[in-house]
Each structure stands twice: as C-alpha cells, then as structure tokens.
Amino acid sequence: MNKAINLYLAKHGFGAWSPKAVLFDMDGVLYDSMPNHAIAWQQSMEHFGIHMTAEDAYATEGARGVDTIRHMVLQQQGRSIDEAEAQQMYDEKTRRFHALPTASVMPGVLSLMRKMHHGGLTVGVVTGSGQRPLINRLLDDFREYLIAGHIVTAYDVKRGKPAPDPYLMGMKKVGSTPDNTIIIENAPLGVRAGVASGAFTIAVNTGPLPDQQLLDQGADLIFSDMQQLCDRWDDLLCPSSAT
C-alpha cells in the first residue's frame, strides 16, 4: 500500500498522508443490492421498449438513473426525452426494485465503519440513487456512524457520476478536501468520478466485471470485497507497516 499512497501523493503534489473522511458509494459497496438493481432495470426498461442487460446495469451503476434512461432512449429509440419523462420511467424501476427481497449489508462493512469511527474519520455516502426508502435505510443501518447531512443523492447535483460533482459535494457536506478524503467505489463510473475529484479512490470489485475495468478508470487500490478492505484497513491508515 505504501507504493499506491506515495504514487497518489506525488501525482497530486500533496504532502503527508492524513485521511479525515471516507465517502462510500451505496449499491454494491454498503449493500449487496446490485443483483436486484440489475433485475429491476431489465424488467422496467423492457416495459418501455428498451433493451437493457445485466451487464449494462453494472456498467452504468453510479450514474443518476434519469441520465442512464435518457441515454438509452436516445440510443435505442432515437429520441431525446426530458428529465420529467425519464423520472417517470425511473419511478417504475424503483417500484420493481422495492418489490424484490431486501438486499443484505455487505459483510465487513459494519466492522469497517467501526474502525473508521474509532479512528476519528467522518463517514459519508455518495449515491446516484434518490429513493427515500433507501436513504432512510442507510440512516437506520448505519445510525452510529452516519447522519443525514453527510449523504449525497441524485438530487443534490445536476451532473452525476462519472463527473466528480457528487464526490465534491460529498466533501463539502462532510467538511473535507480531496487530499484528506478516501472514496470507496465498486463501479467503473464511480471510480472515474472519485479519481476526477482528486481523492484517493479505492475500488472494491463486488460485481462480475473484471478488475481491469476498475483499474483502467484510475483506481489507486483494488480489493476483492469489503471484508478484505476491512482486514487491511489499519495498513491503509498506517502505510509504514503495510507490505
């Protein structure tokens, strides 16, 4: 980890390594929810005559849902739709998602947040979702570590991931800057957004995409799952002891 941290600091011209905040993506990072999202996306888009595969759902994860819909409608139907029409279609996707079994919290997440809390780090969440039930669940499941004011949703920014705006907004909300922020992502668009924000960006590959797709977006480190990241967290905060 020393090498990855030193490369990051040198690239941006930052000084000492002193993280103060961690911004998590939600789906596929905090919750094992991406399989349900993939099903809901495929079913709802089929309802509107749009062909969407599970691979498409994973590849576009992290973007605002309305942006994904507008892009696919333009690509497949050759028409531009406004945000209001895209929102109606996204509402159908949301309805189908909530009809599926509730996704579990990712193994290792609560232990990881506990370590962060004990280390004095501020926790935030940056998601492309805007679904109020999901935000309420975040506040319930992680109530010891997370407050409403530290959550960024699709409705907080005009440009979603892969633009850096959501993560820059997250830093503003938690009171951090790129040089002292760690971002944890699982999706190519999210990794690209994290890297573009200037923060140290960790990829956790909890889905079916090859590691290289995440590394190609500039991830500073990559882990196979949240438990592995939790197990190595102390090495990350104290890189002199890392191998």
Short mmCIF file of C-alpha atoms in Angstrom, two decimals:
data_model
loop_
_atom_site.label_atom_id
_atom_site.label_comp_id
_atom_site.label_asym_id
_atom_site.label_seq_id
_atom_site.Cartn_x
_atom_site.Cartn_y
_atom_site.Cartn_z
CA MET A 1 0.00 0.00 0.00
CA ASN A 2 2.94 2.31 0.54
CA LYS A 3 3.57 2.44 -3.19
CA ALA A 4 -0.05 3.26 -4.08
CA ILE A 5 -0.24 6.02 -1.47
CA ASN A 6 3.11 7.53 -2.48
CA LEU A 7 2.13 7.49 -6.15
CA TYR A 8 -1.15 9.21 -5.31
CA LEU A 9 0.55 11.91 -3.21
CA ALA A 10 3.19 12.54 -5.87
CA LYS A 11 0.62 12.69 -8.68
CA HIS A 12 -1.34 15.44 -6.97
CA GLY A 13 1.52 17.19 -5.22
CA PHE A 14 0.02 16.52 -1.80
CA GLY A 15 2.08 16.32 1.39
CA ALA A 16 1.61 13.91 4.26
CA TRP A 17 -0.97 11.11 4.21
CA SER A 18 -3.63 12.13 6.74
CA PRO A 19 -7.16 10.94 5.86
CA LYS A 20 -10.01 12.68 7.68
CA ALA A 21 -13.12 11.43 5.85
CA VAL A 22 -14.36 8.42 3.91
CA LEU A 23 -17.07 8.62 1.26
CA PHE A 24 -18.83 5.37 0.39
CA ASP A 25 -20.84 4.53 -2.68
CA MET A 26 -24.01 2.68 -1.64
CA ASP A 27 -25.09 -0.10 -4.01
CA GLY A 28 -22.53 -2.86 -4.31
CA VAL A 29 -20.43 -1.30 -1.54
CA LEU A 30 -22.63 -0.95 1.53
CA TYR A 31 -25.36 -3.29 0.29
CA ASP A 32 -25.33 -6.43 -1.85
CA SER A 33 -28.05 -4.81 -3.91
CA MET A 34 -26.72 -4.83 -7.45
CA PRO A 35 -28.30 -8.17 -8.46
CA ASN A 36 -31.72 -6.71 -7.54
CA HIS A 37 -30.98 -3.49 -9.38
CA ALA A 38 -30.00 -5.43 -12.49
CA ILE A 39 -33.32 -7.33 -12.43
CA ALA A 40 -35.34 -4.17 -11.85
CA TRP A 41 -33.55 -2.31 -14.62
CA GLN A 42 -34.08 -5.09 -17.15
CA GLN A 43 -37.76 -5.56 -16.31
CA SER A 44 -38.66 -1.88 -16.15
CA MET A 45 -36.85 -0.90 -19.33
CA GLU A 46 -38.43 -3.80 -21.20
CA HIS A 47 -41.78 -2.34 -20.14
CA PHE A 48 -40.83 0.83 -22.06
CA GLY A 49 -39.40 -0.98 -25.08
CA ILE A 50 -35.76 -0.55 -24.05
CA HIS A 51 -33.35 -3.48 -24.11
CA MET A 52 -31.04 -3.43 -21.10
CA THR A 53 -28.82 -6.29 -19.97
CA ALA A 54 -27.43 -7.09 -16.53
CA GLU A 55 -24.02 -6.05 -17.87
CA ASP A 56 -25.48 -2.66 -18.83
CA ALA A 57 -26.81 -2.24 -15.29
CA TYR A 58 -23.40 -2.91 -13.77
CA ALA A 59 -21.56 -0.76 -16.33
CA THR A 60 -23.81 2.26 -15.74
CA GLU A 61 -24.02 1.81 -11.97
CA GLY A 62 -23.42 5.01 -10.04
CA ALA A 63 -24.82 7.34 -12.67
CA ARG A 64 -28.08 9.14 -11.98
CA GLY A 65 -30.90 6.83 -13.05
CA VAL A 66 -32.58 9.52 -15.16
CA ASP A 67 -29.31 10.11 -17.04
CA THR A 68 -28.97 6.41 -17.82
CA ILE A 69 -32.55 6.29 -19.09
CA ARG A 70 -32.22 9.38 -21.26
CA HIS A 71 -29.06 7.96 -22.82
CA MET A 72 -30.63 4.56 -23.57
CA VAL A 73 -33.80 6.07 -25.01
CA LEU A 74 -31.74 8.28 -27.32
CA GLN A 75 -29.50 5.38 -28.30
CA GLN A 76 -32.25 2.84 -28.96
CA GLN A 77 -35.28 4.91 -29.89
CA GLY A 78 -33.59 7.94 -31.42
CA ARG A 79 -35.48 10.48 -29.35
CA SER A 80 -34.50 12.92 -26.65
CA ILE A 81 -36.66 12.90 -23.55
CA ASP A 82 -36.72 15.44 -20.76
CA GLU A 83 -35.90 14.71 -17.16
CA ALA A 84 -39.57 14.55 -16.18
CA GLU A 85 -40.29 11.68 -18.60
CA ALA A 86 -37.10 9.92 -17.55
CA GLN A 87 -38.17 10.30 -13.93
CA GLN A 88 -41.49 8.58 -14.66
CA MET A 89 -39.59 5.66 -16.16
CA TYR A 90 -37.19 5.62 -13.23
CA ASP A 91 -40.16 5.51 -10.85
CA GLU A 92 -41.19 2.23 -12.50
CA LYS A 93 -37.68 0.88 -11.99
CA THR A 94 -37.87 1.92 -8.34
CA ARG A 95 -41.22 0.20 -7.88
CA ARG A 96 -39.89 -3.06 -9.26
CA PHE A 97 -36.72 -2.81 -7.17
CA HIS A 98 -38.67 -2.46 -3.93
CA ALA A 99 -40.82 -5.47 -4.84
CA LEU A 100 -37.71 -7.66 -4.67
CA PRO A 101 -36.24 -9.14 -1.44
CA THR A 102 -34.30 -6.68 0.70
CA ALA A 103 -30.57 -6.73 -0.01
CA SER A 104 -28.23 -7.50 2.88
CA VAL A 105 -25.48 -5.28 4.26
CA MET A 106 -22.14 -6.28 2.75
CA PRO A 107 -20.01 -8.47 5.05
CA GLY A 108 -17.29 -6.41 6.68
CA VAL A 109 -18.98 -3.03 6.31
CA LEU A 110 -20.09 -2.51 9.90
CA SER A 111 -16.72 -3.60 11.26
CA LEU A 112 -15.02 -1.25 8.81
CA MET A 113 -17.17 1.70 9.83
CA ARG A 114 -16.46 0.91 13.47
CA LYS A 115 -12.72 1.12 12.77
CA MET A 116 -13.21 4.41 10.94
CA HIS A 117 -15.26 5.84 13.78
CA HIS A 118 -12.69 4.83 16.38
CA GLY A 119 -10.02 6.41 14.19
CA GLY A 120 -11.86 9.73 14.18
CA LEU A 121 -12.82 9.67 10.49
CA THR A 122 -16.07 11.19 9.26
CA VAL A 123 -18.26 8.87 7.18
CA GLY A 124 -20.38 10.00 4.22
CA VAL A 125 -22.34 8.26 1.46
CA VAL A 126 -22.49 9.36 -2.17
CA THR A 127 -25.11 7.57 -4.24
CA GLY A 128 -26.68 8.01 -7.65
CA SER A 129 -29.98 6.93 -6.12
CA GLY A 130 -32.63 9.33 -4.96
CA GLN A 131 -35.02 6.81 -3.43
CA ARG A 132 -36.13 7.98 0.01
CA PRO A 133 -36.69 4.46 1.42
CA LEU A 134 -33.05 3.62 0.66
CA ILE A 135 -31.83 6.81 2.33
CA ASN A 136 -33.94 6.01 5.39
CA ARG A 137 -32.43 2.53 5.50
CA LEU A 138 -28.92 3.99 5.39
CA LEU A 139 -29.71 6.13 8.40
CA ASP A 140 -31.13 3.14 10.26
CA ASP A 141 -28.46 0.56 9.41
CA PHE A 142 -25.51 2.92 9.99
CA ARG A 143 -27.02 5.27 12.57
CA GLU A 144 -23.94 5.08 14.81
CA TYR A 145 -21.69 6.40 12.04
CA LEU A 146 -23.79 8.36 9.54
CA ILE A 147 -26.05 11.43 9.64
CA ALA A 148 -28.48 12.72 7.01
CA GLY A 149 -26.34 15.77 6.32
CA HIS A 150 -23.49 13.56 5.14
CA ILE A 151 -25.46 11.82 2.36
CA VAL A 152 -25.36 12.93 -1.28
CA THR A 153 -28.16 11.69 -3.56
CA ALA A 154 -29.02 12.10 -7.22
CA TYR A 155 -30.99 15.22 -6.38
CA ASP A 156 -28.03 17.06 -4.84
CA VAL A 157 -26.19 17.50 -8.13
CA LYS A 158 -27.02 18.26 -11.75
CA ARG A 159 -24.19 16.14 -13.10
CA GLY A 160 -23.96 12.60 -11.77
CA LYS A 161 -21.07 10.14 -11.89
CA PRO A 162 -18.72 9.88 -13.81
CA ALA A 163 -18.49 13.64 -13.26
CA PRO A 164 -16.71 14.44 -9.99
CA ASP A 165 -19.60 16.63 -8.79
CA PRO A 166 -21.23 14.06 -6.44
CA TYR A 167 -17.98 13.40 -4.61
CA LEU A 168 -17.05 17.07 -4.48
CA MET A 169 -20.47 17.68 -2.95
CA GLY A 170 -19.80 14.85 -0.51
CA MET A 171 -16.56 16.52 0.58
CA LYS A 172 -18.40 19.80 1.05
CA LYS A 173 -21.01 18.10 3.23
CA VAL A 174 -18.52 16.30 5.48
CA GLY A 175 -16.06 19.19 5.57
CA SER A 176 -13.11 17.52 3.86
CA THR A 177 -10.89 18.19 0.85
CA PRO A 178 -9.50 15.82 -1.82
CA ASP A 179 -6.13 15.44 -0.10
CA ASN A 180 -7.71 14.06 3.10
CA THR A 181 -10.61 12.07 1.63
CA ILE A 182 -10.82 8.37 0.78
CA ILE A 183 -13.51 7.20 -1.67
CA ILE A 184 -14.73 3.59 -1.77
CA GLU A 185 -16.39 2.51 -5.02
CA ASN A 186 -17.29 -0.66 -6.91
CA ALA A 187 -18.32 0.63 -10.34
CA PRO A 188 -16.30 1.99 -13.28
CA LEU A 189 -18.28 5.25 -13.46
CA GLY A 190 -17.96 5.74 -9.73
CA VAL A 191 -14.22 5.09 -9.74
CA ARG A 192 -13.82 7.59 -12.56
CA ALA A 193 -15.79 10.16 -10.58
CA GLY A 194 -13.70 9.56 -7.47
CA VAL A 195 -10.43 9.88 -9.34
CA ALA A 196 -11.64 13.04 -11.09
CA SER A 197 -12.44 14.58 -7.70
CA GLY A 198 -8.79 14.26 -6.70
CA ALA A 199 -9.43 11.96 -3.73
CA PHE A 200 -7.68 8.65 -3.04
CA THR A 201 -10.03 6.14 -4.66
CA ILE A 202 -10.36 2.51 -3.62
CA ALA A 203 -12.16 0.02 -5.87
CA VAL A 204 -13.88 -2.96 -4.29
CA ASN A 205 -14.86 -5.42 -7.01
CA THR A 206 -18.06 -6.93 -5.64
CA GLY A 207 -19.61 -7.49 -9.07
CA PRO A 208 -18.95 -9.51 -12.24
CA LEU A 209 -16.72 -7.00 -14.03
CA PRO A 210 -13.01 -7.81 -14.40
CA ASP A 211 -10.62 -5.94 -12.09
CA GLN A 212 -9.02 -4.28 -15.09
CA GLN A 213 -12.18 -2.29 -15.86
CA LEU A 214 -11.86 -0.63 -12.46
CA LEU A 215 -8.11 -0.17 -12.67
CA ASP A 216 -8.49 1.38 -16.13
CA GLN A 217 -10.59 4.13 -14.55
CA GLY A 218 -7.67 5.05 -12.31
CA ALA A 219 -8.40 3.26 -9.01
CA ASP A 220 -5.49 3.76 -6.59
CA LEU A 221 -6.08 0.37 -4.91
CA ILE A 222 -8.38 -2.57 -5.54
CA PHE A 223 -9.82 -5.19 -3.17
CA SER A 224 -11.94 -8.24 -3.87
CA ASP A 225 -14.62 -7.45 -1.27
CA MET A 226 -15.44 -5.26 1.72
CA GLN A 227 -14.18 -7.81 4.23
CA GLN A 228 -10.74 -7.79 2.63
CA LEU A 229 -10.69 -3.99 2.79
CA CYS A 230 -11.73 -4.11 6.45
CA ASP A 231 -8.96 -6.60 7.23
CA ARG A 232 -6.35 -4.32 5.60
CA TRP A 233 -7.73 -1.01 6.87
CA ASP A 234 -5.12 -0.48 9.57
CA ASP A 235 -2.38 -0.95 6.96
CA LEU A 236 -4.00 1.73 4.83
CA LEU A 237 -4.11 4.27 7.63
CA CYS A 238 -0.56 3.40 8.75
CA PRO A 239 1.17 2.61 5.44
CA SER A 240 4.63 2.36 7.01
CA SER A 241 3.57 -1.05 8.33
CA ALA A 242 1.98 -2.19 5.05
CA THR A 243 3.56 -4.58 2.62
#
